[in-house]
């Protein structure tokens, strides 16, 4: 195979519309924009969410509470998941948890919750632990280490 023999897959590239190039092109005169009006003008049209002067839906629906954009968000991992995925004596940190497929993103850190049981002694390194999770890990013979 040579560079000049390469071509795109059939149907993946379409020829561009040649707008305003005469009647024979099928896109002449008004160039597909119809006759006059807001949409026929250069820069015409309406901004997203505009509903013709009617009150926008975003303004009509009720709003409640407060969304703190600066709040810390933790990726949640349950003890039962750790018990299933790791052997006894394993060191479980952020990288190991992501690699095992338990979470995709660590967000602002990982928090270990006590849902389920843990039967193996493992060392868990995470940003936060619930009290019950810490107790369960230590009672199974493992360690719960807080990492910043």
PDB file of C-alpha atoms in Angstrom, residues 13-144:
ATOM      1  CA  UNK A  13     -16.750  11.889   2.980  1.00  0.00           C
ATOM      2  CA  UNK A  14     -19.421  13.894   1.224  1.00  0.00           C
ATOM      3  CA  UNK A  15     -18.739  16.730  -1.204  1.00  0.00           C
ATOM      4  CA  UNK A  16     -19.428  20.136   0.343  1.00  0.00           C
ATOM      5  CA  UNK A  17     -22.525  22.085  -0.758  1.00  0.00           C
ATOM      6  CA  UNK A  18     -21.513  24.945  -3.070  1.00  0.00           C
ATOM      7  CA  UNK A  19     -23.962  27.563  -1.863  1.00  0.00           C
ATOM      8  CA  UNK A  20     -24.984  30.543  -4.027  1.00  0.00           C
ATOM      9  CA  UNK A  21     -23.336  29.425  -7.266  1.00  0.00           C
ATOM     10  CA  UNK A  22     -26.256  29.854  -9.665  1.00  0.00           C
ATOM     11  CA  UNK A  23     -29.616  28.234 -10.440  1.00  0.00           C
ATOM     12  CA  UNK A  24     -28.154  25.063 -11.928  1.00  0.00           C
ATOM     13  CA  UNK A  25     -26.483  24.126  -8.655  1.00  0.00           C
ATOM     14  CA  UNK A  26     -29.812  23.711  -6.843  1.00  0.00           C
ATOM     15  CA  UNK A  27     -28.497  26.037  -4.119  1.00  0.00           C
ATOM     16  CA  UNK A  28     -28.563  29.325  -6.067  1.00  0.00           C
ATOM     17  CA  UNK A  29     -30.358  32.636  -5.497  1.00  0.00           C
ATOM     18  CA  UNK A  30     -31.379  32.454  -1.807  1.00  0.00           C
ATOM     19  CA  UNK A  31     -28.734  29.780  -1.108  1.00  0.00           C
ATOM     20  CA  UNK A  32     -31.075  27.490   0.819  1.00  0.00           C
ATOM     21  CA  UNK A  33     -32.165  30.230   3.241  1.00  0.00           C
ATOM     22  CA  UNK A  34     -35.670  30.837   1.874  1.00  0.00           C
ATOM     23  CA  UNK A  35     -37.058  34.368   1.422  1.00  0.00           C
ATOM     24  CA  UNK A  36     -36.035  37.138   3.842  1.00  0.00           C
ATOM     25  CA  UNK A  37     -36.732  36.771   7.549  1.00  0.00           C
ATOM     26  CA  UNK A  38     -34.522  36.340  10.594  1.00  0.00           C
ATOM     27  CA  UNK A  39     -32.874  33.125   9.448  1.00  0.00           C
ATOM     28  CA  UNK A  40     -31.982  34.534   6.021  1.00  0.00           C
ATOM     29  CA  UNK A  41     -29.879  37.313   7.526  1.00  0.00           C
ATOM     30  CA  UNK A  42     -26.179  37.136   8.227  1.00  0.00           C
ATOM     31  CA  UNK A  43     -25.741  36.425  11.941  1.00  0.00           C
ATOM     32  CA  UNK A  44     -29.481  35.773  12.148  1.00  0.00           C
ATOM     33  CA  UNK A  45     -31.247  33.271  14.335  1.00  0.00           C
ATOM     34  CA  UNK A  46     -31.917  33.122  18.056  1.00  0.00           C
ATOM     35  CA  UNK A  47     -29.756  32.234  21.015  1.00  0.00           C
ATOM     36  CA  UNK A  48     -30.121  28.806  22.647  1.00  0.00           C
ATOM     37  CA  UNK A  49     -33.081  28.658  25.030  1.00  0.00           C
ATOM     38  CA  UNK A  50     -34.947  31.558  23.377  1.00  0.00           C
ATOM     39  CA  UNK A  51     -38.648  30.731  23.041  1.00  0.00           C
ATOM     40  CA  UNK A  52     -39.938  33.594  20.936  1.00  0.00           C
ATOM     41  CA  UNK A  53     -40.350  36.019  23.811  1.00  0.00           C
ATOM     42  CA  UNK A  54     -42.319  33.572  25.974  1.00  0.00           C
ATOM     43  CA  UNK A  55     -40.758  33.102  29.415  1.00  0.00           C
ATOM     44  CA  UNK A  56     -38.021  30.486  29.080  1.00  0.00           C
ATOM     45  CA  UNK A  57     -38.571  27.057  30.613  1.00  0.00           C
ATOM     46  CA  UNK A  58     -35.447  27.504  32.726  1.00  0.00           C
ATOM     47  CA  UNK A  59     -37.106  30.525  34.334  1.00  0.00           C
ATOM     48  CA  UNK A  60     -40.552  28.877  34.664  1.00  0.00           C
ATOM     49  CA  UNK A  61     -39.546  25.803  36.628  1.00  0.00           C
ATOM     50  CA  UNK A  62     -39.131  26.064  40.406  1.00  0.00           C
ATOM     51  CA  UNK A  63     -35.646  26.035  41.879  1.00  0.00           C
ATOM     52  CA  UNK A  64     -34.745  24.818  45.350  1.00  0.00           C
ATOM     53  CA  UNK A  65     -31.714  24.622  47.537  1.00  0.00           C
ATOM     54  CA  UNK A  66     -28.125  25.552  46.883  1.00  0.00           C
ATOM     55  CA  UNK A  67     -25.512  23.847  44.742  1.00  0.00           C
ATOM     56  CA  UNK A  68     -22.069  24.437  46.172  1.00  0.00           C
ATOM     57  CA  UNK A  69     -19.659  24.296  43.228  1.00  0.00           C
ATOM     58  CA  UNK A  70     -16.695  24.222  45.607  1.00  0.00           C
ATOM     59  CA  UNK A  71     -17.875  21.151  47.582  1.00  0.00           C
ATOM     60  CA  UNK A  72     -15.448  18.226  47.772  1.00  0.00           C
ATOM     61  CA  UNK A  73     -16.692  15.172  45.914  1.00  0.00           C
ATOM     62  CA  UNK A  74     -15.391  11.761  46.888  1.00  0.00           C
ATOM     63  CA  UNK A  75     -15.420   8.625  44.791  1.00  0.00           C
ATOM     64  CA  UNK A  76     -17.209   6.033  46.938  1.00  0.00           C
ATOM     65  CA  UNK A  77     -15.903   2.478  47.396  1.00  0.00           C
ATOM     66  CA  UNK A  78     -17.576  -0.157  49.584  1.00  0.00           C
ATOM     67  CA  UNK A  79     -15.731  -2.753  51.674  1.00  0.00           C
ATOM     68  CA  UNK A  80     -17.530  -5.630  49.938  1.00  0.00           C
ATOM     69  CA  UNK A  81     -16.009  -4.486  46.606  1.00  0.00           C
ATOM     70  CA  UNK A  82     -12.511  -4.427  48.102  1.00  0.00           C
ATOM     71  CA  UNK A  83     -13.016  -7.924  49.550  1.00  0.00           C
ATOM     72  CA  UNK A  84     -13.993  -9.288  46.119  1.00  0.00           C
ATOM     73  CA  UNK A  85     -11.194  -7.683  44.097  1.00  0.00           C
ATOM     74  CA  UNK A  86      -8.062  -7.880  46.245  1.00  0.00           C
ATOM     75  CA  UNK A  87      -6.118 -10.770  47.798  1.00  0.00           C
ATOM     76  CA  UNK A  88      -5.118 -10.805  51.467  1.00  0.00           C
ATOM     77  CA  UNK A  89      -2.012  -8.771  52.274  1.00  0.00           C
ATOM     78  CA  UNK A  90      -2.562  -6.465  49.266  1.00  0.00           C
ATOM     79  CA  UNK A  91      -1.838  -2.746  49.485  1.00  0.00           C
ATOM     80  CA  UNK A  92      -4.885  -0.948  48.112  1.00  0.00           C
ATOM     81  CA  UNK A  93      -4.314   2.661  47.061  1.00  0.00           C
ATOM     82  CA  UNK A  94      -5.898   5.048  44.510  1.00  0.00           C
ATOM     83  CA  UNK A  95      -3.980   3.552  41.574  1.00  0.00           C
ATOM     84  CA  UNK A  96      -4.931  -0.030  42.514  1.00  0.00           C
ATOM     85  CA  UNK A  97      -8.619   0.866  42.908  1.00  0.00           C
ATOM     86  CA  UNK A  98      -8.757   2.612  39.512  1.00  0.00           C
ATOM     87  CA  UNK A  99      -6.827  -0.242  37.872  1.00  0.00           C
ATOM     88  CA  UNK A 100      -9.232  -2.812  39.311  1.00  0.00           C
ATOM     89  CA  UNK A 101     -12.125  -0.957  37.656  1.00  0.00           C
ATOM     90  CA  UNK A 102     -14.029  -0.072  40.830  1.00  0.00           C
ATOM     91  CA  UNK A 103     -14.016   3.624  39.919  1.00  0.00           C
ATOM     92  CA  UNK A 104     -13.110   5.599  36.807  1.00  0.00           C
ATOM     93  CA  UNK A 105     -12.161   8.957  38.327  1.00  0.00           C
ATOM     94  CA  UNK A 106     -10.820   9.681  41.798  1.00  0.00           C
ATOM     95  CA  UNK A 107     -12.549  13.120  41.853  1.00  0.00           C
ATOM     96  CA  UNK A 108     -11.281  14.921  45.021  1.00  0.00           C
ATOM     97  CA  UNK A 109     -10.288  11.657  46.686  1.00  0.00           C
ATOM     98  CA  UNK A 110     -11.622   8.231  47.608  1.00  0.00           C
ATOM     99  CA  UNK A 111     -13.871   7.483  50.580  1.00  0.00           C
ATOM    100  CA  UNK A 112     -14.225   3.944  51.901  1.00  0.00           C
ATOM    101  CA  UNK A 113     -17.663   3.059  53.289  1.00  0.00           C
ATOM    102  CA  UNK A 114     -18.564   0.097  55.502  1.00  0.00           C
ATOM    103  CA  UNK A 115     -21.202  -1.535  53.263  1.00  0.00           C
ATOM    104  CA  UNK A 116     -20.595  -5.277  53.212  1.00  0.00           C
ATOM    105  CA  UNK A 117     -17.998  -7.331  55.057  1.00  0.00           C
ATOM    106  CA  UNK A 118     -14.240  -7.722  54.663  1.00  0.00           C
ATOM    107  CA  UNK A 119     -12.574 -11.010  55.539  1.00  0.00           C
ATOM    108  CA  UNK A 120      -8.971 -10.455  54.385  1.00  0.00           C
ATOM    109  CA  UNK A 121      -6.220  -8.434  56.064  1.00  0.00           C
ATOM    110  CA  UNK A 122      -5.444  -5.672  53.538  1.00  0.00           C
ATOM    111  CA  UNK A 123      -3.816  -2.257  53.834  1.00  0.00           C
ATOM    112  CA  UNK A 124      -6.143   0.418  52.472  1.00  0.00           C
ATOM    113  CA  UNK A 125      -4.809   3.906  51.662  1.00  0.00           C
ATOM    114  CA  UNK A 126      -7.588   6.425  50.966  1.00  0.00           C
ATOM    115  CA  UNK A 127      -8.512  10.074  51.532  1.00  0.00           C
ATOM    116  CA  UNK A 128     -11.353   9.288  53.957  1.00  0.00           C
ATOM    117  CA  UNK A 129     -12.882   6.364  55.831  1.00  0.00           C
ATOM    118  CA  UNK A 130     -16.183   6.040  57.629  1.00  0.00           C
ATOM    119  CA  UNK A 131     -15.668   5.057  61.279  1.00  0.00           C
ATOM    120  CA  UNK A 132     -17.414   1.717  60.761  1.00  0.00           C
ATOM    121  CA  UNK A 133     -15.236   0.951  57.707  1.00  0.00           C
ATOM    122  CA  UNK A 134     -12.064   1.687  59.655  1.00  0.00           C
ATOM    123  CA  UNK A 135     -13.202  -0.651  62.466  1.00  0.00           C
ATOM    124  CA  UNK A 136     -14.101  -3.472  60.046  1.00  0.00           C
ATOM    125  CA  UNK A 137     -10.733  -3.230  58.234  1.00  0.00           C
ATOM    126  CA  UNK A 138      -8.790  -3.281  61.512  1.00  0.00           C
ATOM    127  CA  UNK A 139     -10.877  -6.124  62.978  1.00  0.00           C
ATOM    128  CA  UNK A 140     -10.050  -8.210  59.859  1.00  0.00           C
ATOM    129  CA  UNK A 141      -6.348  -7.629  60.621  1.00  0.00           C
ATOM    130  CA  UNK A 142      -5.734  -4.906  58.045  1.00  0.00           C
ATOM    131  CA  UNK A 143      -4.736  -1.243  58.187  1.00  0.00           C
ATOM    132  CA  UNK A 144      -6.673   1.904  57.244  1.00  0.00           C
TER     133      UNK A 144
END
